[in-house]
CSV table of C-alpha atoms in Angstrom, one decimal:
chain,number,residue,atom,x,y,z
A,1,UNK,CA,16.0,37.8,-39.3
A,2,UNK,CA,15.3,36.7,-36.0
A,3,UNK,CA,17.3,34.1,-34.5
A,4,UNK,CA,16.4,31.6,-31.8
A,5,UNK,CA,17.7,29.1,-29.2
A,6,UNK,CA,16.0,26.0,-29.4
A,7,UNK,CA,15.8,25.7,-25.4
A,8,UNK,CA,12.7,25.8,-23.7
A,9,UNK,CA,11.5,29.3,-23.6
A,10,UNK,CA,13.1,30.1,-26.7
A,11,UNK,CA,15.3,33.0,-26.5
A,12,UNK,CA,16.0,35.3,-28.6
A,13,UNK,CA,19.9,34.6,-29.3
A,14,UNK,CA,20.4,37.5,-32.3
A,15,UNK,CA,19.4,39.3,-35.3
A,16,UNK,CA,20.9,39.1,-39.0
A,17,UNK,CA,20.3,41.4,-41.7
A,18,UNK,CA,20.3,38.9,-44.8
A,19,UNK,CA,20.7,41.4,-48.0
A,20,UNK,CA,19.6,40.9,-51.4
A,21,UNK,CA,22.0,39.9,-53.6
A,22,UNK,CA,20.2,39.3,-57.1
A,23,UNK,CA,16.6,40.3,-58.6
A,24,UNK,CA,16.0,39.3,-62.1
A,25,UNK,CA,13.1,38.7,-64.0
A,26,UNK,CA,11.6,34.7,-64.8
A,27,UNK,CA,9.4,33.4,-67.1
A,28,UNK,CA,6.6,32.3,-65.2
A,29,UNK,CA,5.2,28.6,-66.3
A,30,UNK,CA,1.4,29.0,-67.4
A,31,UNK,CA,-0.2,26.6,-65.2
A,32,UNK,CA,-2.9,25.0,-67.7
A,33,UNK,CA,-3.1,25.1,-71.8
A,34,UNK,CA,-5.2,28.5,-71.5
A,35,UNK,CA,-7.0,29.9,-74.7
A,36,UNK,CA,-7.0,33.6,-73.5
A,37,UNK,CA,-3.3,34.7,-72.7
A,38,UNK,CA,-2.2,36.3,-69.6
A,39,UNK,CA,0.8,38.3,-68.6
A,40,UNK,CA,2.2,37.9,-65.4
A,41,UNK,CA,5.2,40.0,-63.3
A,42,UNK,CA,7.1,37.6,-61.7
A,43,UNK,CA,10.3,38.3,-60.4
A,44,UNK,CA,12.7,36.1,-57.9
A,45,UNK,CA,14.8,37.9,-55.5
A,46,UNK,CA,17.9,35.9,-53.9
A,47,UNK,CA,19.2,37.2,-50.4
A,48,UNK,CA,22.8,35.1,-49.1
A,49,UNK,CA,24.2,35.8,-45.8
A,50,UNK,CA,26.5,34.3,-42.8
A,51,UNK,CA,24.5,33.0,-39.8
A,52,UNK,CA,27.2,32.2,-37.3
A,53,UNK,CA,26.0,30.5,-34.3
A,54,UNK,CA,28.3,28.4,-31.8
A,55,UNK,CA,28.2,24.7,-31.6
A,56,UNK,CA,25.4,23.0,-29.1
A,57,UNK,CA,23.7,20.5,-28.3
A,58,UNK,CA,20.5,22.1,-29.5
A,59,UNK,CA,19.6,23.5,-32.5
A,60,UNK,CA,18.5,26.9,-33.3
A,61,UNK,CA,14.9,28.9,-34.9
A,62,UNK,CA,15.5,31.5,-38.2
A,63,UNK,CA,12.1,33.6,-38.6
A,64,UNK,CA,11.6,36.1,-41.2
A,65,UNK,CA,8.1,38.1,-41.4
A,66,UNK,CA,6.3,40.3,-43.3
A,67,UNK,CA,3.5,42.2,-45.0
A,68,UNK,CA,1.6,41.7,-47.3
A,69,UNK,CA,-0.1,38.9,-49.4
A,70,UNK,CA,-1.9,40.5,-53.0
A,71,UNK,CA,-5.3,42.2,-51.9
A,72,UNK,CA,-8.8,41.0,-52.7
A,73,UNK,CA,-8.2,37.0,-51.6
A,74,UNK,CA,-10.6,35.0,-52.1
A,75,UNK,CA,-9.6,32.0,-49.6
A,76,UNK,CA,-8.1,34.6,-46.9
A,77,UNK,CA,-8.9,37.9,-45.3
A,78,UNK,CA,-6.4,40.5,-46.5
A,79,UNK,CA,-4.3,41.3,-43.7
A,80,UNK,CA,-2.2,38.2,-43.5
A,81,UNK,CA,1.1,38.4,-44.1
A,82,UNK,CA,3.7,35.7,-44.6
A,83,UNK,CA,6.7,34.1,-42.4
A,84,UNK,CA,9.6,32.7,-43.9
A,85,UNK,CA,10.8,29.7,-40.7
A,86,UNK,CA,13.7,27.7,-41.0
A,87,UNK,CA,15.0,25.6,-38.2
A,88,UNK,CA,18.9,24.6,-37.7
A,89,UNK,CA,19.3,21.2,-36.2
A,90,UNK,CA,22.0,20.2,-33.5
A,91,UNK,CA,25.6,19.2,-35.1
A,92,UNK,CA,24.7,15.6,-34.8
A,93,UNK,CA,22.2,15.8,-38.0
A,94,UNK,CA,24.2,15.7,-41.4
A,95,UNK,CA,22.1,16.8,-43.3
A,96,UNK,CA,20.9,18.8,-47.1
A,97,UNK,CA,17.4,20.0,-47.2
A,98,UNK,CA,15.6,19.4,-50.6
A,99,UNK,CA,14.9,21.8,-52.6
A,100,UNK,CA,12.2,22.8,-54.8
A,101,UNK,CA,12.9,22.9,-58.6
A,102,UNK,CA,11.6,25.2,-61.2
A,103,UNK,CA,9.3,28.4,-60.6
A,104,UNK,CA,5.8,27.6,-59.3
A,105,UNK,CA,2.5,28.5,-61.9
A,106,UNK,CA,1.2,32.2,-60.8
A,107,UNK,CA,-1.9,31.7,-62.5
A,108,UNK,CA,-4.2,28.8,-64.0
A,109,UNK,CA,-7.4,29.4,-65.8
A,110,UNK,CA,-11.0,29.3,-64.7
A,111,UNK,CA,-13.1,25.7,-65.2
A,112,UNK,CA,-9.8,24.3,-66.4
A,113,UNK,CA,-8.5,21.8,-64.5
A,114,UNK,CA,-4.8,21.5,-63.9
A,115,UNK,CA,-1.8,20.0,-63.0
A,116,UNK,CA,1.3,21.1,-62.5
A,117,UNK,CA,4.7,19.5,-61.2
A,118,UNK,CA,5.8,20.9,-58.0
A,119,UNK,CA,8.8,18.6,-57.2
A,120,UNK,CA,11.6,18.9,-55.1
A,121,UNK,CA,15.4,17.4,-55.4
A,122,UNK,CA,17.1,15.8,-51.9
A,123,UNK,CA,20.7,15.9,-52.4
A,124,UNK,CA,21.1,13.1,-49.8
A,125,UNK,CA,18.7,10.7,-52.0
A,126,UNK,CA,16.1,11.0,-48.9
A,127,UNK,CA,12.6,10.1,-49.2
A,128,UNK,CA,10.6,12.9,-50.0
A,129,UNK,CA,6.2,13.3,-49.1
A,130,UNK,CA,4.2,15.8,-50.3
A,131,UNK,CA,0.8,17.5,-48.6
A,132,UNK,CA,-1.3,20.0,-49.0
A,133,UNK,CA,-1.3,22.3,-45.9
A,134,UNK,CA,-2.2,25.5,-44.2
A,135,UNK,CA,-0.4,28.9,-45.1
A,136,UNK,CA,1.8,30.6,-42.5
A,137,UNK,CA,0.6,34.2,-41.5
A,138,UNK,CA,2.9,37.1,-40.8
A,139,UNK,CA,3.0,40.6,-40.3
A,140,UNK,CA,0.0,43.2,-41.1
A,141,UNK,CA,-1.2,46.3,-42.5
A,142,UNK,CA,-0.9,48.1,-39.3
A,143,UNK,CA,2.8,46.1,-38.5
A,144,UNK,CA,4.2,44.9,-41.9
A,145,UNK,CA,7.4,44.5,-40.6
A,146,UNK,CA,7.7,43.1,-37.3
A,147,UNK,CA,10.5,43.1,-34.9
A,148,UNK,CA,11.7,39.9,-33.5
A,149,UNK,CA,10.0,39.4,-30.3
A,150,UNK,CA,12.1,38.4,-27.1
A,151,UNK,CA,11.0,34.7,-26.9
A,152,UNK,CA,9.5,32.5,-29.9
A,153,UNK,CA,5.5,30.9,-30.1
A,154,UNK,CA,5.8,27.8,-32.2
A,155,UNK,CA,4.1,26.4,-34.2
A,156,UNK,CA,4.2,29.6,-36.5
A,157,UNK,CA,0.9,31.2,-36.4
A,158,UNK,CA,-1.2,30.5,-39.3
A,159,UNK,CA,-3.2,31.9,-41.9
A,160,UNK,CA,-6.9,31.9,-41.3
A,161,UNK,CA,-10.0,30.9,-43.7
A,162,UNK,CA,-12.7,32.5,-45.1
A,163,UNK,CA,-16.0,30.6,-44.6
A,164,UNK,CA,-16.1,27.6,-46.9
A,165,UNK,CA,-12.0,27.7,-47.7
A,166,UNK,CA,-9.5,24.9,-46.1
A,167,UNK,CA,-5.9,23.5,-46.8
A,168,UNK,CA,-7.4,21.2,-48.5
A,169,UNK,CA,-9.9,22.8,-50.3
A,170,UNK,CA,-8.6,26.2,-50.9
A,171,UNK,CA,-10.4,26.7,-54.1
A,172,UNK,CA,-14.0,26.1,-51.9
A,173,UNK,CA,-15.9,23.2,-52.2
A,174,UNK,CA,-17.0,24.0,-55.9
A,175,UNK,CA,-13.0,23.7,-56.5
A,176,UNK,CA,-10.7,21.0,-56.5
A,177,UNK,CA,-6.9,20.8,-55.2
A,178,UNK,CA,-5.3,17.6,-54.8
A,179,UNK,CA,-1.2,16.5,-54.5
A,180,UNK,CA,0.3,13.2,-55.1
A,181,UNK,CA,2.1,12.2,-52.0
A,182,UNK,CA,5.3,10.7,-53.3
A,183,UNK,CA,5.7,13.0,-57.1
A,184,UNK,CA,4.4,16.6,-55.8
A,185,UNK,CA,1.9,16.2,-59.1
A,186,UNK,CA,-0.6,18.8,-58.1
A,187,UNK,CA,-4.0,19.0,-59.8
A,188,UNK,CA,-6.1,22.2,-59.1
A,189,UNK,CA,-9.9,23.7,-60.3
A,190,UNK,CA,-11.5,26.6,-59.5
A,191,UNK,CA,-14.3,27.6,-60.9
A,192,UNK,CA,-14.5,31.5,-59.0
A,193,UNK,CA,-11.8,34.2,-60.7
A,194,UNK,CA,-9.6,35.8,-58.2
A,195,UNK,CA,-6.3,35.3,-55.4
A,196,UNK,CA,-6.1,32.3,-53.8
A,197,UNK,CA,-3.6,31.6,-51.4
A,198,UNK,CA,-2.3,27.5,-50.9
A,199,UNK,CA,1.1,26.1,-49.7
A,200,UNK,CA,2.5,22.6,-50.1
A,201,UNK,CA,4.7,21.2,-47.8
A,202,UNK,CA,7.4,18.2,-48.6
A,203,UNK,CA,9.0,16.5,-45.6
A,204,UNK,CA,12.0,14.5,-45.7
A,205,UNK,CA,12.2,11.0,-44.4
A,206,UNK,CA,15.4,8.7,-43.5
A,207,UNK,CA,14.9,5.4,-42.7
A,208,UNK,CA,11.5,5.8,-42.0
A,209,UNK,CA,12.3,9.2,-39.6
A,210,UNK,CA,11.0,12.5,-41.0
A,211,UNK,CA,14.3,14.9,-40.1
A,212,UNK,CA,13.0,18.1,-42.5
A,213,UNK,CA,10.3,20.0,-43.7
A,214,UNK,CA,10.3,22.9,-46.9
A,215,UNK,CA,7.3,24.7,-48.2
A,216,UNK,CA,6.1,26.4,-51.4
């Protein structure tokens, strides 16, 4: 884990090895009522560690990348990986991020449109949006696990279409993906078997100031 100054070039300040604590097995949620039944290795690792940083002014970047998505997308070429950002405000922010509840749907079923709950919980009782948005890349084939470069590029680089594919239509324009901005209610077609990549992204508001961002 790469961590960053929040200063202008954006320094590399240290690195953190974050191990894996847990990995158990979860009951993935079907994401529609499908006829045919399908079964679906999902597992959910948990990785706790101590980032110790001293107290500024300015805050400071956490980036975690790697290698690789499932082959064969339909949306996205193959060799983008994924990055893993968080970003640690000065000590003036009090603050709790929301968090995402439940496991999301692996799979939904051809010409069957869905819709599933992807909500998240605020423990400060801020507002909370929801948008579709664009995938973060990562590392690649040739690089899965990259190094922490000197200085940090923001925005994180992201993932790039195939012809025809989009945030907001990343099942193609035959497809259908659509979020309710203030519930997370997600309704999704496709009507083309395969991988598809997507990512939603809730922001947090106070007092009509958006202060934090978390993706799924």
């Amino acid at each position: 884990l790469g961590v960053y100054k929040d200063t202008l070039n954006k320094q590399l300040y240290k690195t953190v090895q974050i191990p894996l604590i847990t990995t158990i097995s979860v009951n993935p949620p079907q994401g529609s009522n499908c006829s045919n039944s399908v079964t679906v290795c999902l597992q959910e690792g948990t990785y706790i560690g101590n980032v110790d940083v001293p107290l500024t002014t300015h805050g400071y970047h956490l980036v975690f990348e790697r290698c690789c998505r499932n082959t064969n997308q339909v949306n996205i070429p193959d060799n983008f990986g994924q990055s893993y950002y968080a970003f640690i405000p000065s000590a003036s922010l009090k603050n709790s991020s929301p968090k995402y509840s439940g496991v999301p749907a692996p799979y939904i079923c051809v010409n069957d449109s869905t819709t599933y709950l992807n909500s998240a919980l605020d423990p400060d009782g801020d507002s909370l949006t929801y948008t579709l948005v664009r995938p973060w890349a990562g590392g690649t084939n040739t690089n899965p696990n990259p190094t922490p470069s000197a200085t940090l590029t923001l925005p994180i680089t992201p993932v790039g279409y195939n012809f025809g594919y989009s945030a907001s239509k990343p099942f193609g324009n035959s497809g259908y993906a659509g979020i309710e901005t203030t519930t997370g209610l997600t309704t999704m077609l496709t009507t083309k078997q395969g991988l598809y990549s997507m990512a939603i992204e809730v922001t947090e508001w106070r007092n009509g100031v958006a202060i934090s961002s978390i993706r799924r």
